[in-house]
N, CA, C and O of each residue as an XYZ file, in Angstrom:
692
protein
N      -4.301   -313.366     -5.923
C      -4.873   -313.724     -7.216
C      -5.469   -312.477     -7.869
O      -6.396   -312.024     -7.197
N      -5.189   -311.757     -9.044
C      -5.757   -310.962     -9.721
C      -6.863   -311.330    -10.474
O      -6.780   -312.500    -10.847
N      -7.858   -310.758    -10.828
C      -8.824   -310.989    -11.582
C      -9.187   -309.572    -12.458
O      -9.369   -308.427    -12.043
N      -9.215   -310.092    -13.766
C      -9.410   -309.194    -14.857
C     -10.752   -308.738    -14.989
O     -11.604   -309.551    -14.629
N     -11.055   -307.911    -15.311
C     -12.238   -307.326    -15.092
C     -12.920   -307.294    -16.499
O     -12.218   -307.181    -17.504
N     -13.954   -307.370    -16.562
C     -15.270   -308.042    -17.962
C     -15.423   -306.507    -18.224
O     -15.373   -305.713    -17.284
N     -15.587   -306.153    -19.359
C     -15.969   -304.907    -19.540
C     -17.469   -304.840    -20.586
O     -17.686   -305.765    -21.368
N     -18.235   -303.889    -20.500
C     -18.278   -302.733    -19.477
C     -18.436   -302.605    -18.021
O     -19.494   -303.101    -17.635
N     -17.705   -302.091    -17.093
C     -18.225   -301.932    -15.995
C     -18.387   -300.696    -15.640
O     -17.739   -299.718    -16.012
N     -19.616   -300.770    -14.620
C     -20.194   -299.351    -14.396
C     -19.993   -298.299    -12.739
O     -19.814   -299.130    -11.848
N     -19.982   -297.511    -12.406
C     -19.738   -296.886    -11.139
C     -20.989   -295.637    -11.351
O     -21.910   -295.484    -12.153
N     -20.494   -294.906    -10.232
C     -21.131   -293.600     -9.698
C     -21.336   -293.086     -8.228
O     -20.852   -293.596     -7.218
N     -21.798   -292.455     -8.270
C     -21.813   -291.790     -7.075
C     -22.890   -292.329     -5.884
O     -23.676   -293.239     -6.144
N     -22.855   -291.751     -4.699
C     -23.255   -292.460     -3.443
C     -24.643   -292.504     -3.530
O     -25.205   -293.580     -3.322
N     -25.386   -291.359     -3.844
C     -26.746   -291.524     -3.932
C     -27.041   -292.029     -5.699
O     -28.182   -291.799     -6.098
N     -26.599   -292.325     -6.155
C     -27.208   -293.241     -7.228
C     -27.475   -292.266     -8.738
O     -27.640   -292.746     -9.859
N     -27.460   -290.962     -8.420
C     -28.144   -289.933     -9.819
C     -27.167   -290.084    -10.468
O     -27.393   -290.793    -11.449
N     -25.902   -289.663    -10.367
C     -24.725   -290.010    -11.292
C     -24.141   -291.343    -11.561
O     -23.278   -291.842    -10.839
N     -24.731   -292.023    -12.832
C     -24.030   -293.379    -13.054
C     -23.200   -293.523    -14.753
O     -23.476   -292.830    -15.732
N     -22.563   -294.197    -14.710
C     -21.943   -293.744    -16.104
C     -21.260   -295.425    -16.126
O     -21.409   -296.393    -15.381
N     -20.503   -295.196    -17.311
C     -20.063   -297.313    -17.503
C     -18.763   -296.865    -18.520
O     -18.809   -296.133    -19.508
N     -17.629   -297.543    -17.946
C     -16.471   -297.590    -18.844
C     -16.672   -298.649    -19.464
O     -17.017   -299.680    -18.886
N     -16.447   -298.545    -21.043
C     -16.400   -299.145    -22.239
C     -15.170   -300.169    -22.392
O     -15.326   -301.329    -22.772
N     -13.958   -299.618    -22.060
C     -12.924   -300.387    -21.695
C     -12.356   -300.731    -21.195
O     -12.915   -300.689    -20.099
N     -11.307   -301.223    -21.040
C     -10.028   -301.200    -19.521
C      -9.461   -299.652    -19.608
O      -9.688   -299.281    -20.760
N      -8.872   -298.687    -18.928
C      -8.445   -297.683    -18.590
C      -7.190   -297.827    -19.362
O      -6.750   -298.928    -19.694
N      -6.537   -296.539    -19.684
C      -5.130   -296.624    -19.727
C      -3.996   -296.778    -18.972
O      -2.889   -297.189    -19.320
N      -4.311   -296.478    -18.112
C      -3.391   -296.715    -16.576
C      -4.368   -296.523    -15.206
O      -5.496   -296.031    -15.153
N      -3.665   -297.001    -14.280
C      -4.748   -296.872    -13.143
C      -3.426   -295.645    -12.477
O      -2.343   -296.211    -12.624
N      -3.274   -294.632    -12.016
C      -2.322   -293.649    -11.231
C      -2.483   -293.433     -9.791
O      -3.284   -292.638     -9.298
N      -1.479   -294.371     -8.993
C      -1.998   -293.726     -7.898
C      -1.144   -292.741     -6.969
O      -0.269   -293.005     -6.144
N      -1.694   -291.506     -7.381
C      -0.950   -290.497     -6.522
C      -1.155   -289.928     -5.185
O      -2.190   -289.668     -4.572
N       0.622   -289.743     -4.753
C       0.917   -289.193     -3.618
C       1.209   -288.236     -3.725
O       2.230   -288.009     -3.077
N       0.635   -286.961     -4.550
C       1.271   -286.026     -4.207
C       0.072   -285.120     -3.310
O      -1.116   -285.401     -3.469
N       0.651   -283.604     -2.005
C      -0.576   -283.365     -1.556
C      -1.827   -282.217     -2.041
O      -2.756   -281.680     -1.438
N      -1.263   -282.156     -3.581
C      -2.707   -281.598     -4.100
C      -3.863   -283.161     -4.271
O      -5.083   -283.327     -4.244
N      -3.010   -283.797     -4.396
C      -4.403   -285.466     -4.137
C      -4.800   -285.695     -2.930
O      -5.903   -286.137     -2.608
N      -3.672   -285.323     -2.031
C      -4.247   -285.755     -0.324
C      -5.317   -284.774     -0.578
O      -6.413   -285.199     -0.942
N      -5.072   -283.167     -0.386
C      -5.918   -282.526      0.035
C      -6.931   -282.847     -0.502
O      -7.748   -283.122      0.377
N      -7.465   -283.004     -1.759
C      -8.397   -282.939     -1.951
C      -9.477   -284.097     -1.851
O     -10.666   -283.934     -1.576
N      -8.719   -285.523     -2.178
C      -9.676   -286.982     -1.702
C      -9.497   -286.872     -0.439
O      -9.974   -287.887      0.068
N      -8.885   -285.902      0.698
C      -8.951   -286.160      1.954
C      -8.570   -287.358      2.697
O      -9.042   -287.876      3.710
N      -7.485   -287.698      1.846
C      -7.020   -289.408      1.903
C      -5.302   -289.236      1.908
O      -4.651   -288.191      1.897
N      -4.876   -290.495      1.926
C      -3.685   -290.489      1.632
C      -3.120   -290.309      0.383
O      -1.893   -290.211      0.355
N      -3.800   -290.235     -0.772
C      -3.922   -290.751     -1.974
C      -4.762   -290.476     -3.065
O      -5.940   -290.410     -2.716
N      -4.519   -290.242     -4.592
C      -6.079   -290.724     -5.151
C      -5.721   -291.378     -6.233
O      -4.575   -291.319     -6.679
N      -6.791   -292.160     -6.837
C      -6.755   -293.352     -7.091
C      -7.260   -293.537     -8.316
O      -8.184   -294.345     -8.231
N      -7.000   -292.963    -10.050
C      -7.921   -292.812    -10.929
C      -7.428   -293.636    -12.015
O      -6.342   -294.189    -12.190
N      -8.405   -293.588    -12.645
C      -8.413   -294.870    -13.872
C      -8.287   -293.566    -15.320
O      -9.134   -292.727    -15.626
N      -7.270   -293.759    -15.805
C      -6.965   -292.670    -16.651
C      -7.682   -293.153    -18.023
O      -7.163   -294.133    -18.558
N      -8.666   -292.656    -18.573
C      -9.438   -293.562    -20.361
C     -10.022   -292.141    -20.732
O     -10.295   -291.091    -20.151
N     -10.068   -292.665    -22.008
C     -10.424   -291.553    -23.105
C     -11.900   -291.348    -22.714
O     -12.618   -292.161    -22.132
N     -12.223   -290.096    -23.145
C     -13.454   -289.779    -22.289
C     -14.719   -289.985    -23.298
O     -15.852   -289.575    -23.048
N     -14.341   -290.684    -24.476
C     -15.389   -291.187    -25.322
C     -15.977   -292.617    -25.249
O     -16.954   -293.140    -25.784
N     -14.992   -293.078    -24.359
C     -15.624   -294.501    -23.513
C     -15.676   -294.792    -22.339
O     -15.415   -295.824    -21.720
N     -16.182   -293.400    -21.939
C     -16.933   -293.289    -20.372
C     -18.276   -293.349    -21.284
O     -18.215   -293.160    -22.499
N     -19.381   -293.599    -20.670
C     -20.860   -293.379    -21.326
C     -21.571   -293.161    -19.856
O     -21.433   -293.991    -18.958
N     -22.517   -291.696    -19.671
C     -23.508   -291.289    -18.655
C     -24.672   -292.092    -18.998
O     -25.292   -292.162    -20.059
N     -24.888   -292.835    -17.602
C     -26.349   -293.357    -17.479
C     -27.288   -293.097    -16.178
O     -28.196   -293.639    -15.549
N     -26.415   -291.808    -16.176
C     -27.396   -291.007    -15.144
C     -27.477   -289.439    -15.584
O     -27.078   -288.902    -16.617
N     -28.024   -288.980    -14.629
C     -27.629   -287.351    -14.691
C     -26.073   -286.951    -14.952
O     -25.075   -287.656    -14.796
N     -26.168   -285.654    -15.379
C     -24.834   -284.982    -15.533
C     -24.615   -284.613    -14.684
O     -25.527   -284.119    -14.022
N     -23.226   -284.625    -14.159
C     -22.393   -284.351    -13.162
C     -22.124   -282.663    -13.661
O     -21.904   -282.058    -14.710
N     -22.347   -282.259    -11.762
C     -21.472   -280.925    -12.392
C     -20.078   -280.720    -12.007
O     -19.540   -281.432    -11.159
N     -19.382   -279.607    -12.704
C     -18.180   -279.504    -13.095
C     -17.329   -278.377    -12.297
O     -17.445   -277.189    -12.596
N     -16.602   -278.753    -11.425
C     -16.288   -277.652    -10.612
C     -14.859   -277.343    -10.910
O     -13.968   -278.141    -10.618
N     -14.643   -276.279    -11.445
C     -13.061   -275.914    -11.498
C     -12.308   -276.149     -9.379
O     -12.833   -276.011     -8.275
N     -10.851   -276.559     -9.891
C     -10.443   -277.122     -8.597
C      -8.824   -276.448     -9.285
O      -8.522   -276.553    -10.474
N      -8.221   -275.982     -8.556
C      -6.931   -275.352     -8.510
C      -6.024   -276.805     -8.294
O      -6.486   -277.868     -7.880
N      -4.795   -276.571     -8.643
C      -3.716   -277.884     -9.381
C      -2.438   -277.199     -9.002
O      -2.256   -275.982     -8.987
N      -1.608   -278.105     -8.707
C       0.022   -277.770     -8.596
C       0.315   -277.176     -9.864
O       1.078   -276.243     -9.615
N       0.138   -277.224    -10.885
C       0.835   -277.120    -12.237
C       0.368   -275.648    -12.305
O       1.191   -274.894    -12.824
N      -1.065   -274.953    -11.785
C      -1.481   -273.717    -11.741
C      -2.690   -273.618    -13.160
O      -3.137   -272.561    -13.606
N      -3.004   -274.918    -13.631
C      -3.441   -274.854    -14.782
C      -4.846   -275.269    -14.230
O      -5.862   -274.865    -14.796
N      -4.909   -276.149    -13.027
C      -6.218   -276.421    -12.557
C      -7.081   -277.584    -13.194
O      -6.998   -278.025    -14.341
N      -7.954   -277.987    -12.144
C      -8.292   -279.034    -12.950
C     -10.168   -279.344    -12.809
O     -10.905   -278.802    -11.986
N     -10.477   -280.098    -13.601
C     -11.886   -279.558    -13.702
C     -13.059   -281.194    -13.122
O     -13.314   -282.149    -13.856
N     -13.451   -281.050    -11.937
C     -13.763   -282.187    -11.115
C     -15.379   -282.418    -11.084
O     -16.207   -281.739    -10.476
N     -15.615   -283.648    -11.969
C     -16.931   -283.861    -12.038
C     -17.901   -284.282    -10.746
O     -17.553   -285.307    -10.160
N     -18.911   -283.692    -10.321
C     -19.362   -284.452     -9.012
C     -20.775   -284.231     -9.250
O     -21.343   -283.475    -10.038
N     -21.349   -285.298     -8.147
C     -23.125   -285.565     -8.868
C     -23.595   -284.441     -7.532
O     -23.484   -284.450     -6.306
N     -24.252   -283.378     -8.717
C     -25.103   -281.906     -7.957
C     -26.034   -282.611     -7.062
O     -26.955   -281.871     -6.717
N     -26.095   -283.767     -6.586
C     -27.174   -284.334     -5.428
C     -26.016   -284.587     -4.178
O     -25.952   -283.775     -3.255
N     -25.237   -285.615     -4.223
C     -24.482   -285.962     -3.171
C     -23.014   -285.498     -3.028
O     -22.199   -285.687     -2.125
N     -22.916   -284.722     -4.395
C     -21.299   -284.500     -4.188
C     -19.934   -285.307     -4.370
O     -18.812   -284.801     -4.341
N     -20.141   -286.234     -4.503
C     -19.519   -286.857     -5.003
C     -18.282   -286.805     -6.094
O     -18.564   -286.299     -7.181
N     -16.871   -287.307     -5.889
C     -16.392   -286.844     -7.087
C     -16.707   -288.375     -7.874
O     -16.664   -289.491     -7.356
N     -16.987   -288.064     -9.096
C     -16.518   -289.089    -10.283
C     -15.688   -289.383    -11.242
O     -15.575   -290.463    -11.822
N     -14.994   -288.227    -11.439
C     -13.966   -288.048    -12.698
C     -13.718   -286.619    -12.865
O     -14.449   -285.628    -12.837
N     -12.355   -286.824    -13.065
C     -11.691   -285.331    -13.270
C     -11.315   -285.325    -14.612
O     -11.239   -286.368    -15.261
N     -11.003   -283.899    -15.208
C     -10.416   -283.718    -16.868
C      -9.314   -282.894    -16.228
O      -9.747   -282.131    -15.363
N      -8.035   -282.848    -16.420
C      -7.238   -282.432    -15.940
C      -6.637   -281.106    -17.488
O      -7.113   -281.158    -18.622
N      -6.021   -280.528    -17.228
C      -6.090   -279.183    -18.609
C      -5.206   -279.837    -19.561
O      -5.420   -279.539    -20.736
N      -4.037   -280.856    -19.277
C      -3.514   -280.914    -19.994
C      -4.084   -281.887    -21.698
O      -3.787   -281.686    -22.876
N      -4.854   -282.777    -21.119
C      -5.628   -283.394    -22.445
C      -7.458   -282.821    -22.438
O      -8.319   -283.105    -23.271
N      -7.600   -281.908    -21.124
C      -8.910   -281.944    -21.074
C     -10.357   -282.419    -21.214
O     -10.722   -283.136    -20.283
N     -11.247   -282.185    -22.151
C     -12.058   -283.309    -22.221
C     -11.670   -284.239    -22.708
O     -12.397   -285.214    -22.515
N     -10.922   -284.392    -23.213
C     -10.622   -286.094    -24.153
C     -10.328   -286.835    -22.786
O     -10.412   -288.050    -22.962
N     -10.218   -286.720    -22.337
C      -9.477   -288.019    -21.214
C     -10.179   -287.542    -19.886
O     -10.408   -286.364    -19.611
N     -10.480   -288.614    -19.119
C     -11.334   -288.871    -18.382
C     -10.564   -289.653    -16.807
O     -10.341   -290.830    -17.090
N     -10.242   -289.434    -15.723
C      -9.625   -289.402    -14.599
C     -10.572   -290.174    -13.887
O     -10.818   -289.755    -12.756
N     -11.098   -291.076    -14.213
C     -12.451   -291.844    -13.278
C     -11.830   -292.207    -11.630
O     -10.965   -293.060    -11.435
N     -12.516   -291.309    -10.447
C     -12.262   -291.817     -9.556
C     -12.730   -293.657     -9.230
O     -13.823   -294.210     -9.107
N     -11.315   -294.162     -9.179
C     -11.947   -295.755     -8.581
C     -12.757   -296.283     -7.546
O     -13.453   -297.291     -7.668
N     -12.664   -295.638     -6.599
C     -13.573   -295.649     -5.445
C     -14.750   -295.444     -6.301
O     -15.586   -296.077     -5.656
N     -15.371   -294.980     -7.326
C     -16.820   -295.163     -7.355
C     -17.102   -296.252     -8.428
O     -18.264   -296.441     -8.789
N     -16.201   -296.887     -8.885
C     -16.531   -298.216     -9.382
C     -17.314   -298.953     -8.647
O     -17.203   -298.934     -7.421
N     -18.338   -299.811     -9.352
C     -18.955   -300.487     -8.119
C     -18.057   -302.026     -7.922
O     -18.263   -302.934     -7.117
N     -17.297   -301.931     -8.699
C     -16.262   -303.493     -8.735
C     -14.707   -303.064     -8.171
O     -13.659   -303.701     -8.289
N     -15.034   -301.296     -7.292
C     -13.370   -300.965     -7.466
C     -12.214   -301.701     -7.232
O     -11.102   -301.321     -7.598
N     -12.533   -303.236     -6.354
C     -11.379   -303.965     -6.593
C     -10.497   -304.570     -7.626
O      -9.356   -305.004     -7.471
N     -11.040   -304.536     -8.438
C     -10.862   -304.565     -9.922
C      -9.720   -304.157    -10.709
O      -9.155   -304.706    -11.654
N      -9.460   -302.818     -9.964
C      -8.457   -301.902    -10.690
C      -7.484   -301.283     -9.586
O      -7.611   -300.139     -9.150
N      -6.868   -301.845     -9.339
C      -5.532   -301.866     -8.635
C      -4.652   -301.205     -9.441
O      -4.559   -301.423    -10.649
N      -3.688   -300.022     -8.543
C      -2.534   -298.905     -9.357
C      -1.504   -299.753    -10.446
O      -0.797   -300.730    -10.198
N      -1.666   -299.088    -11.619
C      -0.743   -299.624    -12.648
C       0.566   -298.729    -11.715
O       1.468   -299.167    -11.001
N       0.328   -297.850    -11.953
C       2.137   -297.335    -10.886
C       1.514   -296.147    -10.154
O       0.549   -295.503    -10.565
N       2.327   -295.891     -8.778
C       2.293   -294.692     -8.058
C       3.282   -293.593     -8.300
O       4.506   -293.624     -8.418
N       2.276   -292.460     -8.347
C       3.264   -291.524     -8.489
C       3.104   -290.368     -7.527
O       2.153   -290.146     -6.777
N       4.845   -289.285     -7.787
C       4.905   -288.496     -6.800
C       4.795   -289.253     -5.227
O       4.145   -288.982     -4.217
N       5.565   -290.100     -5.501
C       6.078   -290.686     -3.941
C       6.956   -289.912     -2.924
O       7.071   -290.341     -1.776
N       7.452   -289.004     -3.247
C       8.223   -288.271     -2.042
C       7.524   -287.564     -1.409
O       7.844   -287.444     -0.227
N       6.100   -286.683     -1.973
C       5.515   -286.532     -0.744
C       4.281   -287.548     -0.047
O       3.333   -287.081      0.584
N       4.471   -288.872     -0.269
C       3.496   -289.877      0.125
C       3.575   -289.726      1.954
O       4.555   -289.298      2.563
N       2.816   -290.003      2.321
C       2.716   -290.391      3.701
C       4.077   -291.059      4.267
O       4.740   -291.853      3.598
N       4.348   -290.731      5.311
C       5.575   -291.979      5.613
C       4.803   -293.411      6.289
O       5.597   -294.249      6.715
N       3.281   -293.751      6.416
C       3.496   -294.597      6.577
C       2.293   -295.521      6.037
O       1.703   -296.398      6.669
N       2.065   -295.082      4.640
C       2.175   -295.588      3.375
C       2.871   -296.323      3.203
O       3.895   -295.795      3.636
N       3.272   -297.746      2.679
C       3.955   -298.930      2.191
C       3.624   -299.057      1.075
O       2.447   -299.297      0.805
N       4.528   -298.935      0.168
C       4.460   -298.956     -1.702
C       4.290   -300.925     -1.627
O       5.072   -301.658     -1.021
N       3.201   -301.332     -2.334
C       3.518   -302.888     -2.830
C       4.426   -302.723     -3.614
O       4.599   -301.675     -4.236
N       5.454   -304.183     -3.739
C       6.454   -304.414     -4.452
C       5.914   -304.944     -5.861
O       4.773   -305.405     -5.882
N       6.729   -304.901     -7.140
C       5.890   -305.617     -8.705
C       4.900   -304.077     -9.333
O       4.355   -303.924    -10.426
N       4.968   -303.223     -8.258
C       4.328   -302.055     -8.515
C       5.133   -300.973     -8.942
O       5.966   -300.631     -8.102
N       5.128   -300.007    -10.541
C       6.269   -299.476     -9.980
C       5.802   -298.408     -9.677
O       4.644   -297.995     -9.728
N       7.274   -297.678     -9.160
C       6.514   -296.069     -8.017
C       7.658   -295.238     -8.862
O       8.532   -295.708     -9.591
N       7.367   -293.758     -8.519
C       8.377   -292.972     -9.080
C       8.091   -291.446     -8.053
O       7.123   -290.689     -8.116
N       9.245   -291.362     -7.187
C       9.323   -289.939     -6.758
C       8.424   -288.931     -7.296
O       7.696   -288.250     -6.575
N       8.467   -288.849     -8.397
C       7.363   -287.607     -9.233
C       6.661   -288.246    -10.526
O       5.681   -288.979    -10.392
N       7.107   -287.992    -11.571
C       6.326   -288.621    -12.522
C       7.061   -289.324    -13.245
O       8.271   -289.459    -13.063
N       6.257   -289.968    -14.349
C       7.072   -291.127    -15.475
C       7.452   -290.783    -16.476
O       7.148   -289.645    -16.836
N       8.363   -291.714    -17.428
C       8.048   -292.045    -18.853
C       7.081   -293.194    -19.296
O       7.116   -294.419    -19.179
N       6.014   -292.108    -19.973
C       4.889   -292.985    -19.831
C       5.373   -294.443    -21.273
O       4.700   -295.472    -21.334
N       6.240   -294.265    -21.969
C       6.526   -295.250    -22.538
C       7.572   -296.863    -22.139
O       7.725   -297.923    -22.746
N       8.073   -296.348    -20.910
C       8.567   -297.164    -20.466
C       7.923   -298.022    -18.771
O       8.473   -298.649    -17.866
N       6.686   -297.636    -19.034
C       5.156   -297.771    -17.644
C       4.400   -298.310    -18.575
O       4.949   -299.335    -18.977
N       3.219   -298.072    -19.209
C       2.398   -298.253    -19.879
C       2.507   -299.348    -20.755
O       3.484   -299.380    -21.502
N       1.600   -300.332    -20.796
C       0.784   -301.563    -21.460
C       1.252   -301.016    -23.113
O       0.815   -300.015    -23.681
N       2.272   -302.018    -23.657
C       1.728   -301.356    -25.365
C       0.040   -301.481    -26.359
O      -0.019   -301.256    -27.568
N      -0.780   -301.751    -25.774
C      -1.973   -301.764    -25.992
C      -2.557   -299.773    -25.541
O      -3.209   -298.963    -26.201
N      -2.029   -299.700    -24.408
C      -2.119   -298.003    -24.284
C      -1.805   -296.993    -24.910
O      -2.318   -295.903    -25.163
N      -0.583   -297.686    -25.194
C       0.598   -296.130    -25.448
C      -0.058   -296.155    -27.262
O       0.001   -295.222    -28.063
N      -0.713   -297.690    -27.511
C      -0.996   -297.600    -29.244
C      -2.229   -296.802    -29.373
O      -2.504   -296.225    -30.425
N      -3.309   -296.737    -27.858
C      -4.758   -295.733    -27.811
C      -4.256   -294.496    -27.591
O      -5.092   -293.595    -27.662
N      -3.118   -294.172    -27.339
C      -2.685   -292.713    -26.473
C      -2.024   -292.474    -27.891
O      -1.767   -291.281    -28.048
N      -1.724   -293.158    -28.816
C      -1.019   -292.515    -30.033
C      -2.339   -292.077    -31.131
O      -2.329   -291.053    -31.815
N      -3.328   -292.989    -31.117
C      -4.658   -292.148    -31.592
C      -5.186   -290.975    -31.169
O      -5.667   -290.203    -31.998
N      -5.175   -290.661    -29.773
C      -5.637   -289.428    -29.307
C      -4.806   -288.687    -29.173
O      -5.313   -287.599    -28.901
N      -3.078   -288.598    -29.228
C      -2.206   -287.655    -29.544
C      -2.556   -286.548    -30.157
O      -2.421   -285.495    -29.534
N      -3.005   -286.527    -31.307
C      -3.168   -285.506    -32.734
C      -4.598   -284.500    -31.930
O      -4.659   -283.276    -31.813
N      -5.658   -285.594    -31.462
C      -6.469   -284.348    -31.153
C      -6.392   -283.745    -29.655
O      -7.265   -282.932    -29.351
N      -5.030   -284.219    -28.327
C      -4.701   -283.648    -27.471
C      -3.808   -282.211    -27.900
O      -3.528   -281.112    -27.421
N      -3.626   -282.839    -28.859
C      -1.795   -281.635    -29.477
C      -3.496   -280.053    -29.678
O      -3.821   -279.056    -29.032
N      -3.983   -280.716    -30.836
C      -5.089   -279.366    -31.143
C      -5.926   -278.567    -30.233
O      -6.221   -277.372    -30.240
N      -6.367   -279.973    -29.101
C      -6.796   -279.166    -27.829
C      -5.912   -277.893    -27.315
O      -6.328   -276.742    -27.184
N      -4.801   -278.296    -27.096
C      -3.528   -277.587    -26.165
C      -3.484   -276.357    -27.200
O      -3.524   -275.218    -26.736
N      -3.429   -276.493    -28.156
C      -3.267   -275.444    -29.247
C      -4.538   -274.620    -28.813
O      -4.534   -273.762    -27.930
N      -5.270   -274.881    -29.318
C      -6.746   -274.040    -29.245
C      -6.739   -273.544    -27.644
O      -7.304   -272.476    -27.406
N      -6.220   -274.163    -26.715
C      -6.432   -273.735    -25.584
C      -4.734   -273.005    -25.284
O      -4.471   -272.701    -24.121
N      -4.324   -272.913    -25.706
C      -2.709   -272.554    -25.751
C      -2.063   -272.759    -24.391
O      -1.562   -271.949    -23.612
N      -2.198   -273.896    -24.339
C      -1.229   -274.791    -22.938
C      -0.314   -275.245    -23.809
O      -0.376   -275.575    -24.994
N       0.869   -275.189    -22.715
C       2.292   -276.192    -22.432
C       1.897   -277.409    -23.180
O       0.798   -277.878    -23.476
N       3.029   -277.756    -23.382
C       3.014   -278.822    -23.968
C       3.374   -280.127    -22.502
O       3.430   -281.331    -22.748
């Protein structure tokens, strides 16, 4: 039985200083296998709720911001609460601050948000079992043929000011 989740709901970190509350449902939930995610959640996996980072809202301290090296070489920038360490959310370079990577594990409802699709399955664990109704993809997607049309219509609002980010920051497209 799935159950939809009431929004806002709120998460944070283990000792409590970092708390913050998503405003909406996420744009996708991603759960990747590839092993720049092992290494670093120290897991099989990681598990993030992809939303625009103007409806995350801090109701704790600020997290600090640790640059973290990335397959792509562009790196990625990993929020964690300066008390326990914790990660909470990553900005990854390609949309940067606009978009917000909320680790699910610190939801306090994380059952809630179960993977819209897995990705980078070829280097998943072998003994990892993909659920079926889920979809998976060797490496990555077309996010228009994955994604909720309720998303792809929020991801077409923040298009224009990802394109200017990338510009101003002169990344790949």
């Amino acid at each position: 039985m799935t159950i939809t989740p009431q929004f806002p709901v709120e998460g944070g970190c283990d000792c409590k200083a970092v708390r913050y509350r998503m405003e909406s449902a996420p744009l996708i939930v991603h759960c990747c296998h590839c092993r720049w995610c092992q290494r670093e959640s120290g897991a099989s996996y990681a598990l993030n709720a992809m939303i625009e980072a103007d409806r995350v809202t801090n109701l704790g301290i600020e997290p600090e911001v640790v640059n973290t090296p990335s397959e792509s070489g562009l790196g990625q920038k990993v929020a964690r609460c300066p008390v326990c360490k914790v990660a909470v959310w990553s900005n990854y370079t390609g949309s940067g601050p606009l978009t917000k990577f909320v680790r699910v594990g610190t939801l306090d409802k994380a059952e809630l948000f179960p993977p819209g699709v897995h990705i980078f399955t070829a280097s998943k664990q072998p003994w990892v079992v993909l659920p079926g109704g889920v979809p998976a993809f060797e490496e990555y997607y077309e996010r228009d043929a994955v994604w909720p049309e309720e998303s792809l219509a929020r991801r077409a609002v923040l298009l224009p000011l990802i394109m200017a980010y990338q510009q101003r920051q002169r990344i790949p497209d």
